[in-house]
CSV table of C-alpha atoms and ligand atoms in Angstrom, one decimal:
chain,number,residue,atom,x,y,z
A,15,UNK,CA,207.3,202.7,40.2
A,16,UNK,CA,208.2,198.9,41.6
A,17,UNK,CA,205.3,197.1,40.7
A,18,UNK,CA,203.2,194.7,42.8
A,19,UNK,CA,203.7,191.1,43.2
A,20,UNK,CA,201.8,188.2,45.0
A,21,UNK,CA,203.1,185.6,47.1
A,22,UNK,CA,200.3,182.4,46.9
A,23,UNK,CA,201.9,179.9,50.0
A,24,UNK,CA,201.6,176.3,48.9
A,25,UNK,CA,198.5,173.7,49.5
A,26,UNK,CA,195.5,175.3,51.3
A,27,UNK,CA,191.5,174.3,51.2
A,28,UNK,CA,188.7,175.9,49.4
A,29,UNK,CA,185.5,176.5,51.1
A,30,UNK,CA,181.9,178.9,51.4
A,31,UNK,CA,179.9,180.8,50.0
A,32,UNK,CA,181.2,184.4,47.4
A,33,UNK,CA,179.9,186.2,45.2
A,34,UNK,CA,182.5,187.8,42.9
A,35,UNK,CA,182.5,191.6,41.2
A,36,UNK,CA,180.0,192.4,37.9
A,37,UNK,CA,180.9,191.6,34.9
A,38,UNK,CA,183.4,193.4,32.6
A,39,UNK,CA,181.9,193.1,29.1
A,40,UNK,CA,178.2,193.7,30.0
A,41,UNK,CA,179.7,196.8,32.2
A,42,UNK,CA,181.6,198.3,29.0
A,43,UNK,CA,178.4,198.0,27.3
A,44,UNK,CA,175.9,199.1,29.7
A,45,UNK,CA,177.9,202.6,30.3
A,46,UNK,CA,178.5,202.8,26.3
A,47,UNK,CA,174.8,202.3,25.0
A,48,UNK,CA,173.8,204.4,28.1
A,49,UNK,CA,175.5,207.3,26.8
A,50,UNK,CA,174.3,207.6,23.4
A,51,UNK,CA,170.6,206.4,24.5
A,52,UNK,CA,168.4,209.1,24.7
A,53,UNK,CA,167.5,209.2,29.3
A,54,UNK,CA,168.6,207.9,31.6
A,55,UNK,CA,170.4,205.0,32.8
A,56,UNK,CA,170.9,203.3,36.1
A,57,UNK,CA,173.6,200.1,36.7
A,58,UNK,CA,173.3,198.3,39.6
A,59,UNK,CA,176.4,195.9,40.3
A,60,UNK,CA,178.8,197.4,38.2
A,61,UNK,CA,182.2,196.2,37.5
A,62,UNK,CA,184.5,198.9,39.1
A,63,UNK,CA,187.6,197.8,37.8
A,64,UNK,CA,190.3,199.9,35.9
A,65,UNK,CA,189.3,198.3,32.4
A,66,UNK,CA,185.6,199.5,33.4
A,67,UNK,CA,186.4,202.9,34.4
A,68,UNK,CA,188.7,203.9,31.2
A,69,UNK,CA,185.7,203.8,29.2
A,70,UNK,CA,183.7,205.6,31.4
A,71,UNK,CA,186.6,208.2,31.9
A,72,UNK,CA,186.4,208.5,28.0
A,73,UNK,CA,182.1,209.1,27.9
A,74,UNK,CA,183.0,211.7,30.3
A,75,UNK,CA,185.3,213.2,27.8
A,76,UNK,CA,183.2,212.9,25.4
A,77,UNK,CA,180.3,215.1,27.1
A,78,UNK,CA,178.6,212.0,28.8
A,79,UNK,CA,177.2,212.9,32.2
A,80,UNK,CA,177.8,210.2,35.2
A,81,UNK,CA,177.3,209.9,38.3
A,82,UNK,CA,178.6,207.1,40.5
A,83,UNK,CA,177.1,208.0,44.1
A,84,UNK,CA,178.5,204.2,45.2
A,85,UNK,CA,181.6,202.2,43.1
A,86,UNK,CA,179.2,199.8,41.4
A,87,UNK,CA,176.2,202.2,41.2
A,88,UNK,CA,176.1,204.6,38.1
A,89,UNK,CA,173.5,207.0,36.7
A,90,UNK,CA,174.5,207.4,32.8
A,91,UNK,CA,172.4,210.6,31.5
A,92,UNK,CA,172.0,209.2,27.7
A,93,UNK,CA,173.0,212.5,25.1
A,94,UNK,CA,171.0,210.5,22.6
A,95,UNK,CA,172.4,209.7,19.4
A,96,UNK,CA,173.9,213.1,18.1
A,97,UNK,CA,175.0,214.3,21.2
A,98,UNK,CA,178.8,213.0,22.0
A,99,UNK,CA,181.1,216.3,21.5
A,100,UNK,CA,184.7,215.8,20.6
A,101,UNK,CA,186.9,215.2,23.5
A,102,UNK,CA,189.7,218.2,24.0
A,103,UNK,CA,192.6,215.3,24.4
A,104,UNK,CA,192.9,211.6,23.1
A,105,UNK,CA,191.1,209.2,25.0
A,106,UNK,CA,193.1,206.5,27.1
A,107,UNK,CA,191.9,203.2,27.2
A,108,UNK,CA,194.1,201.6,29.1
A,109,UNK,CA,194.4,198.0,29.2
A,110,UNK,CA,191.0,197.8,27.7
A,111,UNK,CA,190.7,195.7,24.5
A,112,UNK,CA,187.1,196.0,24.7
A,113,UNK,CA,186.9,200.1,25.4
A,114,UNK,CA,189.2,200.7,22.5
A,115,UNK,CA,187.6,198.0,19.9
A,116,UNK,CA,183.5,199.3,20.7
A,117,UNK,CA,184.8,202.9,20.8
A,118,UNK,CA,186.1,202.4,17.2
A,119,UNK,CA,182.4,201.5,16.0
A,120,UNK,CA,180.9,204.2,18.6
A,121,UNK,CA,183.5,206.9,17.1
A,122,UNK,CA,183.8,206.3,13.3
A,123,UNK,CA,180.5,207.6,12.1
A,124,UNK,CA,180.6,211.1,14.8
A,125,UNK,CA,180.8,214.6,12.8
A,126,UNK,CA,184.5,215.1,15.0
A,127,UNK,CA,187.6,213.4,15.4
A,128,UNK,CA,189.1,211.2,17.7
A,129,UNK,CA,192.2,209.6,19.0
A,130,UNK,CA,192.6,206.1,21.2
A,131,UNK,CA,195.6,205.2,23.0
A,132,UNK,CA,196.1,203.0,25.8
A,133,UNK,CA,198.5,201.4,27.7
A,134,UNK,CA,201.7,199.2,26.8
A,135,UNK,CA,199.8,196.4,26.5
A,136,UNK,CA,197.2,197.4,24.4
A,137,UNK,CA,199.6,199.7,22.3
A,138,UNK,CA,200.6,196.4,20.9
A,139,UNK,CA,197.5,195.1,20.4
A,140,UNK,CA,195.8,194.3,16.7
A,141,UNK,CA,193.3,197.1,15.7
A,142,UNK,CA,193.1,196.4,11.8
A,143,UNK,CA,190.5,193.8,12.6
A,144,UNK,CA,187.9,196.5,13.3
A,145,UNK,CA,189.5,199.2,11.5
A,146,UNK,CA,189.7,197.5,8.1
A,147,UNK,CA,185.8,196.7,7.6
A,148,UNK,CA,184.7,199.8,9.5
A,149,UNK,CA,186.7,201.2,6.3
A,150,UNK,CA,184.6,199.7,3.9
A,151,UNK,CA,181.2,200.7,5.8
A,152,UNK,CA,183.2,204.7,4.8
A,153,UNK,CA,185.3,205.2,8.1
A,154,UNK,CA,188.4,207.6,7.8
A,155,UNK,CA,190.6,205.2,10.4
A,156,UNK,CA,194.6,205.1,10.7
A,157,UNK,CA,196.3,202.8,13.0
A,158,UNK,CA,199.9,202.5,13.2
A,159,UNK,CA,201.3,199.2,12.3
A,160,UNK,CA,198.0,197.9,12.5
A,161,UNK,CA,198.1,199.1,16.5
A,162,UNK,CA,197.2,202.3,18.3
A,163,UNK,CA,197.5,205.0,18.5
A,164,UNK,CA,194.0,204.8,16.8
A,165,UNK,CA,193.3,207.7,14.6
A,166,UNK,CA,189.9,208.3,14.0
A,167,UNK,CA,188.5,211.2,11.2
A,168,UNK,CA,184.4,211.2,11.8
A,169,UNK,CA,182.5,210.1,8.6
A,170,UNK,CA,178.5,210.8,8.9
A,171,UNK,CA,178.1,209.2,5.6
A,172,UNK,CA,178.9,205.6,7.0
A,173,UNK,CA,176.9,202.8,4.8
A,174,UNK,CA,176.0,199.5,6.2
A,175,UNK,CA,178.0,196.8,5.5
A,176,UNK,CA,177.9,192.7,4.8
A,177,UNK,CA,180.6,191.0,6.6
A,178,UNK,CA,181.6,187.6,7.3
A,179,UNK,CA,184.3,187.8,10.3
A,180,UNK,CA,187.3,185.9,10.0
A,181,UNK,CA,187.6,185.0,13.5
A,182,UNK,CA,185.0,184.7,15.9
A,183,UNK,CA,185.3,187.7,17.9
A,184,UNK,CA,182.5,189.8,20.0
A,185,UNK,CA,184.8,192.7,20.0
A,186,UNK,CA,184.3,193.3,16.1
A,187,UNK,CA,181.0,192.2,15.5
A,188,UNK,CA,180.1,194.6,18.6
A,189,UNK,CA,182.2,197.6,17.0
A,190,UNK,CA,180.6,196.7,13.4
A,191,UNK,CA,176.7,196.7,15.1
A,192,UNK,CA,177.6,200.2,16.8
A,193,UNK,CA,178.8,201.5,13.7
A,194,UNK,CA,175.6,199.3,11.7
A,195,UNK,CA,173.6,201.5,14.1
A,196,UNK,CA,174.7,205.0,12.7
A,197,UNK,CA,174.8,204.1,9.1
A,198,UNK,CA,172.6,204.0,6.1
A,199,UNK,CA,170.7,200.6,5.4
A,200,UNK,CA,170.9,197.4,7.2
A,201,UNK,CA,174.3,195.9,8.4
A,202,UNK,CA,175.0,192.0,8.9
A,203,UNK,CA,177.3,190.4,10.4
A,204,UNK,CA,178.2,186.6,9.9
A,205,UNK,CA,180.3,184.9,12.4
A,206,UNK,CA,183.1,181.5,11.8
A,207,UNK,CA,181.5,180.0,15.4
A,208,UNK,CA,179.1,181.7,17.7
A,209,UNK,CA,181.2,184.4,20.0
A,210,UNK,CA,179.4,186.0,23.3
A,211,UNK,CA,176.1,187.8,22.3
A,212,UNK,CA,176.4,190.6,24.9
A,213,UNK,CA,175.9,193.3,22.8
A,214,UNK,CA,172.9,191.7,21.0
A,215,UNK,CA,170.9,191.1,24.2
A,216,UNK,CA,172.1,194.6,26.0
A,217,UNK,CA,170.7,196.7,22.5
A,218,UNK,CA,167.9,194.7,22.5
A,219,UNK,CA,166.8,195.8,26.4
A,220,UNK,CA,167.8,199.2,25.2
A,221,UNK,CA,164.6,198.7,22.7
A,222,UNK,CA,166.7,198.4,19.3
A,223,UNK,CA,165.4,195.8,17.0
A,224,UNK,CA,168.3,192.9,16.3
A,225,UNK,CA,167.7,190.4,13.9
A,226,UNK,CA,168.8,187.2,14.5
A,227,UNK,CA,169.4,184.4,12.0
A,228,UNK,CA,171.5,181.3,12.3
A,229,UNK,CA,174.7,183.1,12.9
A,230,UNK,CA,174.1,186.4,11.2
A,231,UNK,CA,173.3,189.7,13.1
A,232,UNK,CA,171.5,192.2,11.6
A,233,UNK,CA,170.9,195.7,12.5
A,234,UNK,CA,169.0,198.5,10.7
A,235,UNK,CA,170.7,201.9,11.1
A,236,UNK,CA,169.4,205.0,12.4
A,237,UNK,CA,167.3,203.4,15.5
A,238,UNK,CA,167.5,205.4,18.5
A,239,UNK,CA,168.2,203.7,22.5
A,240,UNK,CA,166.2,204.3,24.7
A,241,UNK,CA,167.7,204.4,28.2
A,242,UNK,CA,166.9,201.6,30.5
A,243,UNK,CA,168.2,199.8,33.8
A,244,UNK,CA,170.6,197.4,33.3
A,245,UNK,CA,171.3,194.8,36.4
A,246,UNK,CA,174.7,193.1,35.9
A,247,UNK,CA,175.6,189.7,36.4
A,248,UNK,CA,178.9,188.7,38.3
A,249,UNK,CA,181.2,188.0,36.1
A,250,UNK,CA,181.4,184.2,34.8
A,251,UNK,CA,185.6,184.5,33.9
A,252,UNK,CA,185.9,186.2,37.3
A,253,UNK,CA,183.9,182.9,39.0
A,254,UNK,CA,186.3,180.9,36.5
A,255,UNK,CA,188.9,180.9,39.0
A,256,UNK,CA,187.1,180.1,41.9
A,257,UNK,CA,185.4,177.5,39.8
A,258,UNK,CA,188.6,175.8,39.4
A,259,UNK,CA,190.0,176.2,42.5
A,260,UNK,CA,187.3,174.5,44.0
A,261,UNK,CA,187.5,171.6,41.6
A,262,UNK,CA,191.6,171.8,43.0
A,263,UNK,CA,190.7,171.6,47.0
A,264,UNK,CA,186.6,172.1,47.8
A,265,UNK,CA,186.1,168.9,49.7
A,266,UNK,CA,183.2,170.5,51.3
A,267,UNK,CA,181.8,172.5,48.5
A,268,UNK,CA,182.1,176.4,47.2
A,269,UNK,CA,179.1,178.0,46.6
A,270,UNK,CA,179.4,181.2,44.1
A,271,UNK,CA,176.5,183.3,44.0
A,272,UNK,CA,174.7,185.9,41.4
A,273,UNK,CA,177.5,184.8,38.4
A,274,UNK,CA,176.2,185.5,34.4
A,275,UNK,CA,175.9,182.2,33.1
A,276,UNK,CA,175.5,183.3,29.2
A,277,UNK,CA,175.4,179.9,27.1
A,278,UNK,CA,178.4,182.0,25.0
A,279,UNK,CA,180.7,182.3,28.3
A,280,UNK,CA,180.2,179.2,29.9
A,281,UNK,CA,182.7,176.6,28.1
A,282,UNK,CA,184.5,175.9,30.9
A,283,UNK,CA,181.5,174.3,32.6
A,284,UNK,CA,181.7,171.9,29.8
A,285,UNK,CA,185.7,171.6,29.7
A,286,UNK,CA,185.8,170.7,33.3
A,287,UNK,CA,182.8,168.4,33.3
A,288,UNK,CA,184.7,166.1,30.3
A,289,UNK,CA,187.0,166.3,32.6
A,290,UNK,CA,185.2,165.0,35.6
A,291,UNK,CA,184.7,167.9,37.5
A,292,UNK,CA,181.6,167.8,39.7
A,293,UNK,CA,179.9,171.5,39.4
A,294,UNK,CA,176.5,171.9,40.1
A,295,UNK,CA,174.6,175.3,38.3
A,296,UNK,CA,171.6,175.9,40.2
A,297,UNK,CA,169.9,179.1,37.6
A,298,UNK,CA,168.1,182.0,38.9
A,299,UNK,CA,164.2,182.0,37.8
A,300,UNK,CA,162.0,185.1,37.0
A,301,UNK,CA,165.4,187.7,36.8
A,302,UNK,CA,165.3,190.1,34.6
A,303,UNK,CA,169.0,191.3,34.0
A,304,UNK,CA,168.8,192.7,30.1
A,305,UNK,CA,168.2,188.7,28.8
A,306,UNK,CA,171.2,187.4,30.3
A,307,UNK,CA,170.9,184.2,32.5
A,308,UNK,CA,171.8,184.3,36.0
A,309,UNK,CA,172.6,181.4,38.4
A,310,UNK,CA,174.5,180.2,41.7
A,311,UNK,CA,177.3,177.9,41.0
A,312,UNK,CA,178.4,175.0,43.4
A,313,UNK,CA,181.6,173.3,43.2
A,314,UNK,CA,183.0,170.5,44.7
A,315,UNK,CA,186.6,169.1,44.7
A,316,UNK,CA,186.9,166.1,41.6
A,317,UNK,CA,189.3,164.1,40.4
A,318,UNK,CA,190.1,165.5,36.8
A,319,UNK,CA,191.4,163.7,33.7
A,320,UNK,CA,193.4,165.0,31.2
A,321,UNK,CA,191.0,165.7,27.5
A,322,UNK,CA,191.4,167.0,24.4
A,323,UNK,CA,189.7,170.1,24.1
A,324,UNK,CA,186.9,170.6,20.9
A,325,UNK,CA,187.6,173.8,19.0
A,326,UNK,CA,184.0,174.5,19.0
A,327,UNK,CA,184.6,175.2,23.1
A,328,UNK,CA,187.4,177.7,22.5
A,329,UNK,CA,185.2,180.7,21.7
A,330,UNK,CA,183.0,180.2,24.1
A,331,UNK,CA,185.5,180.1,27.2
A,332,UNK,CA,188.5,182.3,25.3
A,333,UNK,CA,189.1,184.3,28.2
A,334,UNK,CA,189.1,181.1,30.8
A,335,UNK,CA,192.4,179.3,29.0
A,336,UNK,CA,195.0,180.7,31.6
A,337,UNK,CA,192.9,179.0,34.5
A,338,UNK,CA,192.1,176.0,32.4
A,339,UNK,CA,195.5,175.4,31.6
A,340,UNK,CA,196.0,175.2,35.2
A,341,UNK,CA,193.0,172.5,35.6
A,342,UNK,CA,195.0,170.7,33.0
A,343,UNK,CA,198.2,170.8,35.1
A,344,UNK,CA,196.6,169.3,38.1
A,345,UNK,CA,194.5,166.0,36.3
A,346,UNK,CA,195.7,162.6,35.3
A,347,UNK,CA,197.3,162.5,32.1
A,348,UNK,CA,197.4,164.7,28.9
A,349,UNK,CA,195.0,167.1,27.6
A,350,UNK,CA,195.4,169.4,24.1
A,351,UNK,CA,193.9,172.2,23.4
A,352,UNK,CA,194.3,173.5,19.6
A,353,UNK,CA,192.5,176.0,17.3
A,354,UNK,CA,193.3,178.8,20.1
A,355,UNK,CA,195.4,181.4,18.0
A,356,UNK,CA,193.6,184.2,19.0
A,357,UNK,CA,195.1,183.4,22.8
A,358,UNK,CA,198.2,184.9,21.4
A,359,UNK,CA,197.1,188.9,20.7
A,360,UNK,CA,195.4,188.9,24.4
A,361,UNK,CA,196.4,191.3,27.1
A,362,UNK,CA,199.5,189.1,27.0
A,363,UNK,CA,200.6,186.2,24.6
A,364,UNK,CA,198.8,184.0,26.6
A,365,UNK,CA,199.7,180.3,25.3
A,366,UNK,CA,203.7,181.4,25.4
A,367,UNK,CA,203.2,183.2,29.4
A,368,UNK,CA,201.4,179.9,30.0
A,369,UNK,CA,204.0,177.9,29.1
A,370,UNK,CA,206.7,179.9,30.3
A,371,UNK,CA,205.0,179.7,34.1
A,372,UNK,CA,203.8,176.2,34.0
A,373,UNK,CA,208.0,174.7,33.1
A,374,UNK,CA,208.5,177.0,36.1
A,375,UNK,CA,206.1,175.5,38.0
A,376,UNK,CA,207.7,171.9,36.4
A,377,UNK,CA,204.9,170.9,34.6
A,378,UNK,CA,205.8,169.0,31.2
A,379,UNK,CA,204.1,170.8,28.2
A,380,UNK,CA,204.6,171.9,25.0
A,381,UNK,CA,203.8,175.2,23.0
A,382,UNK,CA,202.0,174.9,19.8
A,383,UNK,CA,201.3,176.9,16.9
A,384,UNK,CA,197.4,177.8,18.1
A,385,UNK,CA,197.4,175.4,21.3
A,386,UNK,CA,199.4,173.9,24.0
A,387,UNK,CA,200.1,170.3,25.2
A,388,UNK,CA,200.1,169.9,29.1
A,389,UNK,CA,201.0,166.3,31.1
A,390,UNK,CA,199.2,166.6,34.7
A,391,UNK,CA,200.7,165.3,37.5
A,392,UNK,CA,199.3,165.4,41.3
A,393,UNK,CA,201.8,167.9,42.7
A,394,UNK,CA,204.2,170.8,41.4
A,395,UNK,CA,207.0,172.5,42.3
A,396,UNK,CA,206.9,176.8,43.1
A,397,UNK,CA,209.1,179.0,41.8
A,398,UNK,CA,208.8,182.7,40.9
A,399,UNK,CA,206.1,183.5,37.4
A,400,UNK,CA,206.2,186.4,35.4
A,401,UNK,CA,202.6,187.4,34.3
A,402,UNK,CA,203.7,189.6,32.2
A,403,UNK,CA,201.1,192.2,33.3
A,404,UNK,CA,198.2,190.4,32.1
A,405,UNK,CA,195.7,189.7,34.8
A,406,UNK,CA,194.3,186.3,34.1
A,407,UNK,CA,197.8,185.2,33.6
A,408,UNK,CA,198.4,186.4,37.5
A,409,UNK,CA,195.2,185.1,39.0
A,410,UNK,CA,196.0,181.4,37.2
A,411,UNK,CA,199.3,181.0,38.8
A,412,UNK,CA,197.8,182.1,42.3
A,413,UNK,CA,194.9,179.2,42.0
A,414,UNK,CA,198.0,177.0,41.3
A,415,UNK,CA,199.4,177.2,44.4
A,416,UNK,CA,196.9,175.3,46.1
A,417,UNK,CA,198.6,172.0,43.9
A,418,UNK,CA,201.9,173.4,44.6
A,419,UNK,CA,204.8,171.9,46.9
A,420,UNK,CA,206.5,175.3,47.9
A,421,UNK,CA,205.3,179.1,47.4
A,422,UNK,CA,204.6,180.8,44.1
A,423,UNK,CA,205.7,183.9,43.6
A,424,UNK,CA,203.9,185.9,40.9
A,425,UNK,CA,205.6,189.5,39.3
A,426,UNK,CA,203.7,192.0,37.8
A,427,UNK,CA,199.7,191.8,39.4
A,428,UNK,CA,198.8,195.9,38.9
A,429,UNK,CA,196.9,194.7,36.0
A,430,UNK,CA,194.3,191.8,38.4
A,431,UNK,CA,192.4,195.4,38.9
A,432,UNK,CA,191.6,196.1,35.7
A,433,UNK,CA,189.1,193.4,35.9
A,434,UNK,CA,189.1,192.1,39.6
A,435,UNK,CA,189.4,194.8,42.2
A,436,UNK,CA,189.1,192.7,45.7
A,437,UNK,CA,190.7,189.4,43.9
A,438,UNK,CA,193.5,189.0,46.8
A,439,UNK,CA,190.6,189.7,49.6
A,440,UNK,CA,187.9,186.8,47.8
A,441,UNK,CA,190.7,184.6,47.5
A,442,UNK,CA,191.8,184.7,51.1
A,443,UNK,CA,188.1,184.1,52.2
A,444,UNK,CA,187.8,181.1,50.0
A,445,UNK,CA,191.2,179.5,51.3
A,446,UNK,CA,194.2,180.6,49.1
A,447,UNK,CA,197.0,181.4,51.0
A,448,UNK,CA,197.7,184.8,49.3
A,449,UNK,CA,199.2,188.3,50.0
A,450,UNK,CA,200.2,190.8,48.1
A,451,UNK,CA,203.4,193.3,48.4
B,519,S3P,C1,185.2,190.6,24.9
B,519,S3P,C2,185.4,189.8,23.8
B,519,S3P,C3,186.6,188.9,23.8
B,519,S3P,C4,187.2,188.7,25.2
B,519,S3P,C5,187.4,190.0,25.9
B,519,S3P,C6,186.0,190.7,26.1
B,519,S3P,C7,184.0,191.5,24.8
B,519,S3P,O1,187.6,189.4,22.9
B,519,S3P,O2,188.4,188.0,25.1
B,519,S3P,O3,188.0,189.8,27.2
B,519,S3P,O4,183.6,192.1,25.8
B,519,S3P,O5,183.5,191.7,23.7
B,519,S3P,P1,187.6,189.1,21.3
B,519,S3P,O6,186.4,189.7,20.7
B,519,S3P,O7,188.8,189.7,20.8
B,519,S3P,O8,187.6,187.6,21.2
């Protein structure tokens, strides 16, 4: 199968008013805590993106009932906590870091056993993160390699568990709370640096107690979820590119409407603004979207300075470093970013497909360890990037053409649908000069 490519023309001007697709995480979660909840659940703006529908594929298969009468409209008809049966055939995540990590938590303490693939990508992807303290809480879990397949033995004697993460990562401490959920006594979870709090809000509105304290969770297992709406936000590291784009070539101003604004997403707000960027975030009063904060987002083209990025930002914009690195390319002088290992076991190795495109591009920079090094300069060459099938890596290069001298040509851009169906469609309406082939 040839696979899909996009050609972004060079220059261009950003301009009006979009409102971009739901977002991913709080989708994942919405579908997952609907399922074992006991009733119903409705979602209203739901991310229908490939990422999005593996796990709801996989509740399917797992005896969920679901009902999608519009794509971002669902009905999930909650089996309540006991109900999941064992699916006939392994379940296929797909490119979906988050389906495969939750499911993990979800899946350990069920009385059946289970089996997660997924695509090449996440075939190669680190699982032993999750799979090594749901061990200790009394999980039966192989992996291979420390990567899927992901071979799952139920255990309905799980016991809760005291753990202080290595890395700050919403993906464990999410897996560890569903699994905290179905075990005996009270789980905590201590995190390095604060990681997006999804989970914690999204339980909470499904009426399960979560005890906060400084930066430990807590959850006592055995509470039940009770079905619930759940409204969902556009998704902030969709906006992200849009964001920057505008700060690239919005002399008049992009407006981007309904977008989750969740203090733990939103670091590139603050990246930007060091760097001069004028963005405006008007928030959304009196919404009541499951606790997370909602607000429209106006951006206005800025003249952007190099900086050196503090770690303390790098969790809370983790998935907004392939479009930030392309901010960086495009300000006056040098800006660093270290303490970002964790960029590296991403859909793709995303410091070294960074670097790789940007010395396409002719941008001077320099791959570190955990980081990269990147020299600005006011206009680039184009050339042809290989995005190595990871999305954000794709949709980066494509807000780069608006700096560039000649077309980019980007390889490998199935993948922009697992988490942006309509990407080349908004991009065209805000002024990219985009198609895709
Ligand atoms: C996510 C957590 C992050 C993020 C991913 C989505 C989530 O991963 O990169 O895109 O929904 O919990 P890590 O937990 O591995 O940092």
């Amino acid at each position: 199968m040839t696979k899909a490519r996009y050609i972004a023309g060079p220059g261009g001007k950003i301009e009006g008013e979009l409102t971009v697709p739901g977002d991913k995480s709080i989708s994942h979660r919405a579908l997952m805590f609907g399922g074992i909840a006991e009733g119903d659940t409705e979602i209203t703006g739901f991310l229908a993106g490939e990422d999005c529908l593996a796990t709801l594929r996989a509740l399917q298969s797992l005896g969920v009932r679901i009902e999608r009468p519009e794509p971002e409209h669902v009905f999930v008809h909650g089996v309540g906590p006991d109900g999941l049966q064992p699916s006939a055939a392994a379940l296929d995540m797909g490119n979906a870091g988050t389906a495969i990590r939750l499911f993990m938590g979800l899946l350990a303490p069920q009385r059946f056993d289970s089996t997660l693939i997924g695509d090449e990508s996440l075939m190669r992807r680190p699982m032993e993160r999750v799979a090594g303290p749901l061990r200790s809480m009394g999980a039966n879990i192989q992996t291979r390699d420390g990567k899927p397949p992901v071979e799952i033995r139920g255990s309905t004697g799980m016991r809760a568990i005291d753990y202080a993460l290595p890395v700050a990562s919403a993906q464990v401490k999410s897996a560890i709370l569903l699994a905290g959920l179905q075990a005996f006594g009270r789980t905590h979870v201590t995190e390095p640096a604060p990681s997006r709090d999804h989970t914690e809000r999204m339980l909470a509105s499904f009426g399960v107690e979560v005890l906060r304290e400084g930066a430990t969770v807590a959850i006592e297992g055995g509470q039940t979820l009770r079905g619930t709406d759940v409204r969902v936000p556009g998704d902030f590291s969709s906006a992200a590119f849009f964001i920057v784009a505008g700060c690239l070539a919005a002399e008049n101003g992009l407006l981007l409407h309904n977008v989750g604004v969740n203090p733990t997403r939103t670091g590139l707000l603050e990246m930007l603004r060091q760097m001069g960027a004028d963005i405006r975030v008007h928030p959304q009063p009196n919404t009541d979207a499951n606790g997370e904060p909602i607000a429209d987002i106006e951006v206005r083209k800025s003249r952007l300075r190099g900086i050196k990025v503090p770690e303390s930002l790098v969790p809370l914009s983790i998935d907004e470093f392939p479009v930030f690195f392309v901010a960086a390319a495009c300000a006056e002088g040098e800006t660093l970013v270290r303490g970002a290992l964790e960029l590296r076991v991403k859909e793709s190795d995303r410091l070294a497909a960074m670097a790789q495109g940007l010395t396409v591009l002719g941008v001077e920079n320099q791959l570190l360890a955990d980081g990269l090094w990147i020299r600005g300069t006011d206009r680039f060459g184009g050339g042809t990037i290989d995005s190595h099938g990871d999305h954000r890596i794709a949709m980066a290069f494509a807000v780069a053409s608006l700096k560039a001298r000649a077309s980019i040509e980007i390889l490998d851009v199935d993948n922009v649908a697992t988490s942006f169906p309509g990407f080349v469609t908004l991009a065209r309406k805000a002024g990219l000069q985009i198609t895709a082939s």
